[in-house]
PDB file of C-alpha atoms and ligand atoms in Angstrom:
ATOM      1  CA  MET A   1       0.005  -0.001  -0.006  1.00 38.00           C
ATOM      2  CA  THR A   2       1.440   3.274  -1.034  1.00 41.00           C
ATOM      3  CA  SER A   3      -1.389   5.647  -0.261  1.00 40.00           C
ATOM      4  CA  GLU A   4      -2.851   6.838   2.998  1.00 44.00           C
ATOM      5  CA  ASP A   5      -6.254   7.104   1.393  1.00 42.00           C
ATOM      6  CA  GLY A   6      -8.819   4.431   2.052  1.00 46.00           C
ATOM      7  CA  ALA A   7     -10.108   2.536  -0.968  1.00 53.00           C
ATOM      8  CA  GLY A   8     -12.518   4.570  -3.015  1.00 69.00           C
ATOM      9  CA  GLN A   9     -11.421   8.000  -1.796  1.00 82.00           C
ATOM     10  CA  VAL A  10     -11.111  10.625  -4.483  1.00 86.00           C
ATOM     11  CA  VAL A  11      -7.390  11.197  -4.995  1.00 87.00           C
ATOM     12  CA  VAL A  12      -7.471  13.304  -8.152  1.00 92.00           C
ATOM     13  CA  ALA A  13     -10.233  15.741  -9.023  1.00 95.00           C
ATOM     14  CA  LEU A  14     -10.124  17.936 -12.105  1.00 97.00           C
ATOM     15  CA  THR A  15     -12.874  20.472 -12.595  1.00 98.00           C
ATOM     16  CA  ALA A  16     -13.354  22.288 -15.904  1.00 98.00           C
ATOM     17  CA  VAL A  17      -9.626  22.354 -16.591  1.00 98.00           C
ATOM     18  CA  ARG A  18      -8.474  24.418 -19.544  1.00 98.00           C
ATOM     19  CA  LYS A  19      -4.904  24.707 -20.712  1.00 98.00           C
ATOM     20  CA  GLU A  20      -3.884  27.071 -23.441  1.00 98.00           C
ATOM     21  CA  TYR A  21      -0.467  27.410 -24.994  1.00 96.00           C
ATOM     22  CA  GLY A  22      -0.677  30.700 -26.830  1.00 95.00           C
ATOM     23  CA  GLU A  23      -3.299  30.137 -29.526  1.00 94.00           C
ATOM     24  CA  ALA A  24      -3.427  26.368 -28.975  1.00 95.00           C
ATOM     25  CA  THR A  25      -5.952  24.832 -26.605  1.00 97.00           C
ATOM     26  CA  ALA A  26      -4.440  21.641 -25.184  1.00 97.00           C
ATOM     27  CA  LEU A  27      -7.235  20.963 -22.649  1.00 98.00           C
ATOM     28  CA  ASP A  28     -10.690  22.276 -23.359  1.00 98.00           C
ATOM     29  CA  GLY A  29     -12.721  21.863 -20.169  1.00 97.00           C
ATOM     30  CA  VAL A  30     -11.779  18.521 -18.619  1.00 98.00           C
ATOM     31  CA  SER A  31     -13.509  17.216 -15.501  1.00 98.00           C
ATOM     32  CA  LEU A  32     -12.358  13.913 -14.093  1.00 95.00           C
ATOM     33  CA  GLU A  33     -12.246  12.111 -10.759  1.00 93.00           C
ATOM     34  CA  ILE A  34      -9.874   9.296  -9.952  1.00 88.00           C
ATOM     35  CA  ARG A  35     -10.288   7.247  -6.788  1.00 83.00           C
ATOM     36  CA  ALA A  36      -7.771   5.327  -4.733  1.00 79.00           C
ATOM     37  CA  GLY A  37      -7.171   1.921  -6.228  1.00 74.00           C
ATOM     38  CA  GLU A  38      -8.133   2.918  -9.735  1.00 79.00           C
ATOM     39  CA  ALA A  39      -5.876   2.531 -12.714  1.00 79.00           C
ATOM     40  CA  VAL A  40      -6.887   4.914 -15.425  1.00 87.00           C
ATOM     41  CA  ALA A  41      -5.528   4.747 -18.934  1.00 83.00           C
ATOM     42  CA  VAL A  42      -5.786   7.979 -20.873  1.00 86.00           C
ATOM     43  CA  MET A  43      -5.919   7.213 -24.553  1.00 84.00           C
ATOM     44  CA  GLY A  44      -6.325   9.223 -27.708  1.00 84.00           C
ATOM     45  CA  PRO A  45      -4.541  10.378 -30.821  1.00 84.00           C
ATOM     46  CA  SER A  46      -1.354  12.382 -30.798  1.00 83.00           C
ATOM     47  CA  GLY A  47      -1.969  15.993 -29.811  1.00 88.00           C
ATOM     48  CA  SER A  48      -5.272  15.249 -28.060  1.00 90.00           C
ATOM     49  CA  GLY A  49      -4.010  16.488 -24.698  1.00 92.00           C
ATOM     50  CA  LYS A  50      -2.907  13.327 -22.848  1.00 90.00           C
ATOM     51  CA  SER A  51       0.539  14.528 -21.790  1.00 89.00           C
ATOM     52  CA  THR A  52      -0.846  17.940 -20.872  1.00 94.00           C
ATOM     53  CA  LEU A  53      -3.347  16.237 -18.568  1.00 93.00           C
ATOM     54  CA  LEU A  54      -0.606  14.189 -16.947  1.00 91.00           C
ATOM     55  CA  ASN A  55       1.572  17.241 -16.474  1.00 92.00           C
ATOM     56  CA  MET A  56      -1.346  18.992 -14.747  1.00 94.00           C
ATOM     57  CA  VAL A  57      -1.845  16.092 -12.337  1.00 94.00           C
ATOM     58  CA  ALA A  58       1.904  15.833 -11.706  1.00 93.00           C
ATOM     59  CA  GLY A  59       2.143  19.526 -10.882  1.00 94.00           C
ATOM     60  CA  LEU A  60       4.581  20.057 -13.752  1.00 92.00           C
ATOM     61  CA  ASP A  61       2.320  22.698 -15.249  1.00 91.00           C
ATOM     62  CA  ARG A  62      -0.651  24.792 -14.131  1.00 93.00           C
ATOM     63  CA  PRO A  63      -4.095  25.073 -15.685  1.00 96.00           C
ATOM     64  CA  THR A  64      -5.061  28.293 -17.462  1.00 96.00           C
ATOM     65  CA  SER A  65      -8.400  27.986 -15.685  1.00 97.00           C
ATOM     66  CA  GLY A  66     -10.267  25.345 -13.725  1.00 98.00           C
ATOM     67  CA  GLN A  67      -9.090  23.392 -10.716  1.00 98.00           C
ATOM     68  CA  VAL A  68      -6.698  20.479 -10.188  1.00 97.00           C
ATOM     69  CA  LEU A  69      -6.939  18.858  -6.768  1.00 96.00           C
ATOM     70  CA  VAL A  70      -4.626  16.010  -5.753  1.00 92.00           C
ATOM     71  CA  GLN A  71      -5.229  14.632  -2.260  1.00 88.00           C
ATOM     72  CA  GLY A  72      -6.803  17.938  -1.414  1.00 89.00           C
ATOM     73  CA  ASP A  73      -3.930  20.074  -2.652  1.00 93.00           C
ATOM     74  CA  ASP A  74      -5.063  22.747  -5.130  1.00 96.00           C
ATOM     75  CA  LEU A  75      -2.124  22.649  -7.519  1.00 96.00           C
ATOM     76  CA  GLY A  76      -3.089  25.808  -9.389  1.00 93.00           C
ATOM     77  CA  ARG A  77      -2.715  27.787  -6.159  1.00 93.00           C
ATOM     78  CA  MET A  78       0.588  26.320  -5.032  1.00 94.00           C
ATOM     79  CA  LYS A  79       3.837  28.197  -5.437  1.00 94.00           C
ATOM     80  CA  GLU A  80       6.712  26.711  -7.423  1.00 94.00           C
ATOM     81  CA  LYS A  81       8.489  25.514  -4.287  1.00 95.00           C
ATOM     82  CA  GLY A  82       5.353  23.841  -2.956  1.00 94.00           C
ATOM     83  CA  LEU A  83       4.839  22.120  -6.277  1.00 94.00           C
ATOM     84  CA  ALA A  84       8.386  20.775  -6.244  1.00 92.00           C
ATOM     85  CA  VAL A  85       7.834  19.275  -2.798  1.00 91.00           C
ATOM     86  CA  PHE A  86       4.456  17.906  -3.923  1.00 92.00           C
ATOM     87  CA  ARG A  87       6.071  16.201  -6.925  1.00 91.00           C
ATOM     88  CA  ARG A  88       8.865  14.622  -4.891  1.00 87.00           C
ATOM     89  CA  ARG A  89       6.574  13.332  -2.173  1.00 86.00           C
ATOM     90  CA  LYS A  90       3.434  12.308  -4.004  1.00 87.00           C
ATOM     91  CA  ILE A  91       4.160  11.631  -7.637  1.00 88.00           C
ATOM     92  CA  GLY A  92       6.033   8.808  -9.295  1.00 87.00           C
ATOM     93  CA  MET A  93       6.569   9.598 -12.928  1.00 86.00           C
ATOM     94  CA  ILE A  94       7.642   7.278 -15.722  1.00 85.00           C
ATOM     95  CA  PHE A  95       8.497   9.199 -18.852  1.00 80.00           C
ATOM     96  CA  GLN A  96       8.295   7.871 -22.384  1.00 72.00           C
ATOM     97  CA  PHE A  97      12.037   7.499 -22.719  1.00 75.00           C
ATOM     98  CA  PHE A  98      12.457   6.748 -18.996  1.00 81.00           C
ATOM     99  CA  ASN A  99      14.841   9.687 -18.429  1.00 86.00           C
ATOM    100  CA  LEU A 100      17.450   7.626 -16.594  1.00 94.00           C
ATOM    101  CA  ILE A 101      20.736   9.346 -15.768  1.00 96.00           C
ATOM    102  CA  ASP A 102      23.377   7.931 -18.108  1.00 96.00           C
ATOM    103  CA  ASP A 103      26.276   8.442 -15.711  1.00 97.00           C
ATOM    104  CA  LEU A 104      24.721   6.447 -12.892  1.00 97.00           C
ATOM    105  CA  PRO A 105      24.305   2.671 -12.601  1.00 98.00           C
ATOM    106  CA  ALA A 106      20.765   1.285 -12.231  1.00 98.00           C
ATOM    107  CA  LEU A 107      20.862   1.126  -8.438  1.00 98.00           C
ATOM    108  CA  ASP A 108      21.988   4.741  -8.058  1.00 97.00           C
ATOM    109  CA  ASN A 109      19.378   5.921 -10.561  1.00 97.00           C
ATOM    110  CA  VAL A 110      16.722   4.403  -8.304  1.00 96.00           C
ATOM    111  CA  ALA A 111      18.293   5.375  -4.946  1.00 96.00           C
ATOM    112  CA  LEU A 112      18.762   8.988  -6.006  1.00 94.00           C
ATOM    113  CA  ALA A 113      14.990   9.571  -5.978  1.00 89.00           C
ATOM    114  CA  ALA A 114      14.879   8.943  -2.217  1.00 90.00           C
ATOM    115  CA  GLN A 115      18.152  10.724  -1.457  1.00 88.00           C
ATOM    116  CA  LEU A 116      16.619  13.852  -2.988  1.00 84.00           C
ATOM    117  CA  THR A 117      13.879  13.739  -0.345  1.00 83.00           C
ATOM    118  CA  GLY A 118      16.421  13.414   2.461  1.00 88.00           C
ATOM    119  CA  THR A 119      16.577   9.650   2.943  1.00 91.00           C
ATOM    120  CA  PRO A 120      20.071   8.582   4.077  1.00 95.00           C
ATOM    121  CA  ALA A 121      22.101   7.005   1.240  1.00 94.00           C
ATOM    122  CA  ASP A 122      22.429   3.536   2.777  1.00 95.00           C
ATOM    123  CA  GLN A 123      18.703   3.341   3.476  1.00 95.00           C
ATOM    124  CA  ALA A 124      17.895   4.578  -0.010  1.00 96.00           C
ATOM    125  CA  ARG A 125      20.215   2.009  -1.591  1.00 96.00           C
ATOM    126  CA  ARG A 126      18.664  -0.795   0.466  1.00 96.00           C
ATOM    127  CA  ARG A 127      15.144   0.088  -0.674  1.00 95.00           C
ATOM    128  CA  ALA A 128      16.343   0.590  -4.241  1.00 96.00           C
ATOM    129  CA  LEU A 129      17.793  -2.905  -4.264  1.00 97.00           C
ATOM    130  CA  GLU A 130      14.537  -4.352  -2.869  1.00 95.00           C
ATOM    131  CA  LEU A 131      12.557  -2.696  -5.635  1.00 93.00           C
ATOM    132  CA  LEU A 132      14.970  -3.802  -8.349  1.00 94.00           C
ATOM    133  CA  ASP A 133      14.678  -7.296  -6.904  1.00 93.00           C
ATOM    134  CA  GLU A 134      10.867  -7.219  -6.944  1.00 89.00           C
ATOM    135  CA  LEU A 135      10.993  -6.094 -10.551  1.00 88.00           C
ATOM    136  CA  GLY A 136      13.407  -8.866 -11.466  1.00 91.00           C
ATOM    137  CA  VAL A 137      16.402  -6.721 -12.350  1.00 95.00           C
ATOM    138  CA  ALA A 138      18.482  -6.849  -9.157  1.00 97.00           C
ATOM    139  CA  ASP A 139      21.268  -8.580 -11.089  1.00 98.00           C
ATOM    140  CA  ARG A 140      21.515  -5.477 -13.309  1.00 98.00           C
ATOM    141  CA  ARG A 141      22.053  -3.092 -10.367  1.00 98.00           C
ATOM    142  CA  ASN A 142      25.565  -2.112 -11.399  1.00 98.00           C
ATOM    143  CA  ALA A 143      24.778  -1.766 -15.107  1.00 98.00           C
ATOM    144  CA  TYR A 144      24.615   1.667 -16.729  1.00 98.00           C
ATOM    145  CA  PRO A 145      21.457   2.627 -18.700  1.00 96.00           C
ATOM    146  CA  ALA A 146      23.327   2.406 -22.039  1.00 96.00           C
ATOM    147  CA  VAL A 147      23.814  -1.355 -21.652  1.00 97.00           C
ATOM    148  CA  LEU A 148      20.315  -2.141 -20.332  1.00 95.00           C
ATOM    149  CA  SER A 149      17.650  -3.512 -22.643  1.00 92.00           C
ATOM    150  CA  GLY A 150      14.477  -1.490 -23.213  1.00 86.00           C
ATOM    151  CA  GLY A 151      12.549  -3.707 -20.818  1.00 86.00           C
ATOM    152  CA  GLU A 152      15.250  -3.451 -18.151  1.00 92.00           C
ATOM    153  CA  ARG A 153      15.350   0.311 -18.494  1.00 92.00           C
ATOM    154  CA  GLN A 154      11.620   0.452 -18.037  1.00 87.00           C
ATOM    155  CA  ARG A 155      11.795  -1.661 -14.867  1.00 90.00           C
ATOM    156  CA  VAL A 156      14.497   0.581 -13.459  1.00 94.00           C
ATOM    157  CA  ALA A 157      12.296   3.603 -14.257  1.00 91.00           C
ATOM    158  CA  VAL A 158       9.343   1.912 -12.530  1.00 88.00           C
ATOM    159  CA  ALA A 159      11.509   1.172  -9.476  1.00 91.00           C
ATOM    160  CA  ARG A 160      12.647   4.779  -9.397  1.00 92.00           C
ATOM    161  CA  ALA A 161       9.049   5.995  -9.663  1.00 89.00           C
ATOM    162  CA  LEU A 162       8.023   3.760  -6.730  1.00 87.00           C
ATOM    163  CA  MET A 163      10.969   4.726  -4.527  1.00 89.00           C
ATOM    164  CA  ASN A 164       9.155   7.364  -2.487  1.00 86.00           C
ATOM    165  CA  ARG A 165       5.916   5.354  -2.213  1.00 84.00           C
ATOM    166  CA  PRO A 166       4.006   7.838  -4.342  1.00 83.00           C
ATOM    167  CA  ALA A 167       0.285   8.383  -3.980  1.00 82.00           C
ATOM    168  CA  LEU A 168       0.130   8.470  -7.760  1.00 85.00           C
ATOM    169  CA  LEU A 169       2.132   6.728 -10.398  1.00 85.00           C
ATOM    170  CA  LEU A 170       1.982   8.477 -13.743  1.00 88.00           C
ATOM    171  CA  ALA A 171       3.311   6.903 -16.891  1.00 84.00           C
ATOM    172  CA  ASP A 172       3.432   8.855 -20.129  1.00 82.00           C
ATOM    173  CA  GLU A 173       3.322   6.408 -23.024  1.00 72.00           C
ATOM    174  CA  PRO A 174       5.255   3.536 -21.507  1.00 65.00           C
ATOM    175  CA  THR A 175       6.415   1.608 -24.551  1.00 52.00           C
ATOM    176  CA  GLY A 176       6.186  -1.856 -23.008  1.00 47.00           C
ATOM    177  CA  ALA A 177       3.996  -3.567 -20.477  1.00 44.00           C
ATOM    178  CA  LEU A 178       4.327  -2.519 -16.867  1.00 50.00           C
ATOM    179  CA  ASP A 179       5.355  -5.348 -14.619  1.00 49.00           C
ATOM    180  CA  SER A 180       2.243  -6.714 -12.907  1.00 46.00           C
ATOM    181  CA  ARG A 181       4.003  -6.858  -9.545  1.00 47.00           C
ATOM    182  CA  ALA A 182       4.835  -3.184  -9.824  1.00 47.00           C
ATOM    183  CA  GLY A 183       1.215  -2.540 -10.692  1.00 42.00           C
ATOM    184  CA  GLU A 184       0.041  -4.179  -7.470  1.00 41.00           C
ATOM    185  CA  GLN A 185       2.143  -1.861  -5.354  1.00 38.00           C
ATOM    186  CA  VAL A 186       0.411   1.306  -6.369  1.00 42.00           C
ATOM    187  CA  MET A 187      -2.990   2.561  -5.407  1.00 39.00           C
ATOM    188  CA  ASP A 188      -3.527   4.745  -8.417  1.00 53.00           C
ATOM    189  CA  LEU A 189      -2.098   4.418 -11.797  1.00 62.00           C
ATOM    190  CA  LEU A 190      -2.773   6.932 -14.468  1.00 73.00           C
ATOM    191  CA  ILE A 191      -1.333   5.686 -17.681  1.00 66.00           C
ATOM    192  CA  VAL A 192      -1.135   7.728 -20.830  1.00 59.00           C
ATOM    193  CA  THR A 193      -0.775   5.455 -23.779  1.00 57.00           C
ATOM    194  CA  HIS A 194      -1.787   4.602 -27.315  1.00 57.00           C
ATOM    195  CA  ASP A 195      -1.405   0.953 -26.440  1.00 62.00           C
ATOM    196  CA  GLU A 196      -4.821  -0.668 -26.102  1.00 63.00           C
ATOM    197  CA  ARG A 197      -3.372  -3.938 -24.794  1.00 64.00           C
ATOM    198  CA  LEU A 198      -1.431  -2.239 -22.029  1.00 62.00           C
ATOM    199  CA  ALA A 199      -4.517  -0.292 -21.027  1.00 63.00           C
ATOM    200  CA  GLN A 200      -6.563  -3.493 -20.954  1.00 64.00           C
ATOM    201  CA  ARG A 201      -3.976  -5.173 -18.736  1.00 66.00           C
ATOM    202  CA  CYS A 202      -3.330  -2.391 -16.272  1.00 70.00           C
ATOM    203  CA  ALA A 203      -6.337  -0.161 -16.243  1.00 71.00           C
ATOM    204  CA  SER A 204      -9.698  -0.400 -14.579  1.00 76.00           C
ATOM    205  CA  ARG A 205     -10.929   2.538 -16.590  1.00 84.00           C
ATOM    206  CA  VAL A 206     -10.141   4.038 -19.958  1.00 83.00           C
ATOM    207  CA  VAL A 207     -10.626   7.720 -20.608  1.00 88.00           C
ATOM    208  CA  GLU A 208     -10.500   8.571 -24.292  1.00 87.00           C
ATOM    209  CA  PHE A 209      -9.342  12.015 -25.325  1.00 90.00           C
ATOM    210  CA  ALA A 210     -10.033  13.881 -28.542  1.00 91.00           C
ATOM    211  CA  ASP A 211      -9.159  17.533 -29.170  1.00 94.00           C
ATOM    212  CA  GLY A 212      -8.510  18.305 -25.522  1.00 96.00           C
ATOM    213  CA  ARG A 213     -11.783  16.856 -24.292  1.00 96.00           C
ATOM    214  CA  ILE A 214     -12.952  13.577 -22.852  1.00 95.00           C
ATOM    215  CA  ALA A 215     -14.723  11.912 -25.762  1.00 93.00           C
ATOM    216  CA  ARG A 216     -15.613   8.646 -24.080  1.00 91.00           C
ATOM    217  CA  GLU A 217     -15.118   6.676 -20.867  1.00 91.00           C
ATOM    218  CA  ARG A 218     -15.147   2.944 -20.394  1.00 86.00           C
ATOM    219  CA  THR A 219     -14.848   0.757 -17.326  1.00 85.00           C
ATOM    220  CA  LEU A 220     -12.931  -2.456 -17.842  1.00 75.00           C
ATOM    221  CA  GLU A 221     -13.391  -5.826 -16.246  1.00 71.00           C
ATOM    222  CA  ARG A 222     -10.073  -6.755 -14.716  1.00 58.00           C
ATOM    223  CA  GLN A 223      -8.420  -9.704 -16.417  1.00 53.00           C
ATOM    224  CA  PRO A 224      -7.938 -12.460 -13.825  1.00 50.00           C
TER     225      PRO A 224
HETATM  226  P1  ADP B   1      -0.723  14.157 -26.525  1.00 78.43           P
HETATM  227  O1  ADP B   1       0.067  13.820 -25.339  1.00 78.43           O
HETATM  228  O2  ADP B   1      -2.103  13.599 -26.508  1.00 78.43           O
HETATM  229  O3  ADP B   1      -0.009  13.808 -27.801  1.00 78.43           O
HETATM  230  P2  ADP B   1      -0.201  16.901 -25.781  1.00 78.43           P
HETATM  231  O4  ADP B   1      -0.852  17.061 -24.449  1.00 78.43           O
HETATM  232  O5  ADP B   1       1.260  16.711 -25.826  1.00 78.43           O
HETATM  233  O6  ADP B   1      -0.964  15.743 -26.590  1.00 78.43           O
HETATM  234  O7  ADP B   1      -0.549  18.183 -26.679  1.00 78.43           O
HETATM  235  C1  ADP B   1      -1.853  18.723 -26.798  1.00 78.43           C
HETATM  236  C2  ADP B   1      -1.792  19.978 -27.641  1.00 78.43           C
HETATM  237  O8  ADP B   1      -1.126  21.016 -26.948  1.00 78.43           O
HETATM  238  C3  ADP B   1      -1.048  19.811 -28.952  1.00 78.43           C
HETATM  239  O9  ADP B   1      -1.676  20.596 -29.937  1.00 78.43           O
HETATM  240  C4  ADP B   1       0.326  20.349 -28.631  1.00 78.43           C
HETATM  241  O10 ADP B   1       0.955  20.867 -29.798  1.00 78.43           O
HETATM  242  C5  ADP B   1       0.016  21.447 -27.629  1.00 78.43           C
HETATM  243  N1  ADP B   1       1.104  21.640 -26.655  1.00 78.43           N
HETATM  244  C6  ADP B   1       1.427  20.763 -25.671  1.00 78.43           C
HETATM  245  N2  ADP B   1       2.472  21.212 -24.941  1.00 78.43           N
HETATM  246  C7  ADP B   1       2.786  22.416 -25.464  1.00 78.43           C
HETATM  247  C8  ADP B   1       3.757  23.425 -25.150  1.00 78.43           C
HETATM  248  N3  ADP B   1       4.608  23.272 -24.112  1.00 78.43           N
HETATM  249  N4  ADP B   1       3.779  24.540 -25.894  1.00 78.43           N
HETATM  250  C9  ADP B   1       2.930  24.712 -26.919  1.00 78.43           C
HETATM  251  N5  ADP B   1       1.975  23.831 -27.280  1.00 78.43           N
HETATM  252  C10 ADP B   1       1.896  22.697 -26.559  1.00 78.43           C
HETATM  253 MG1   MG B   2       1.878  12.793 -25.162  1.00 78.43          MG
END
């Protein structure tokens, strides 16, 4: 369990969120609630606003108007410093190309996430190794990103994202399947992907975007 919320509590609440970049409207009035324990896949064509939505929820960007609440924090009203703390403590983010640090071996890439929040190095390295082990890549702990396979890199990125026991795990277009054991560790998983199969496997709900709006929502039966 990575969240303090009981099952079914609203963790993410977006209300009439608009995001404009100059002339372009990336989000055109999005309202969405995500509850603890839900895994939501955001799908839709390129340019439909998926990454913008994720960046809003991660506190990487602010809405032009509307409200983004994550565990009661109103992100639009938080100052830059508050947002940085919010991101470190509450959000695990897996980027499309994993954004691992080339100069650090796998273990240090993972451990660094906790060291940045003030966890002592030895403690951080111990937890990092546990996570790498759970994800089946402990034997690659001393390998640098350049020599890891795509799948291994992804697992290291997942381990790093889970390091601080985030309330939310956000993945922007993960190119392969998320490890099911990693999936079980998180309460909320908001995946942004074009990959229907991945969404089917990980998500309990699919939100389909088109032109910055929610076009359709589906609830999925979990595959046993
Ligand atoms: P998706 O992730 O679904 O491909 P995005 O959220 O990246 O879509 O983009 C939605 C729209 O917003 C696109 O038209 C894109 O060009 C625009 N956009 C996104 N980020 C920026 C930015 N930083 N500056 C200008 N336009 C942006
Ligand atoms: Mg995107």
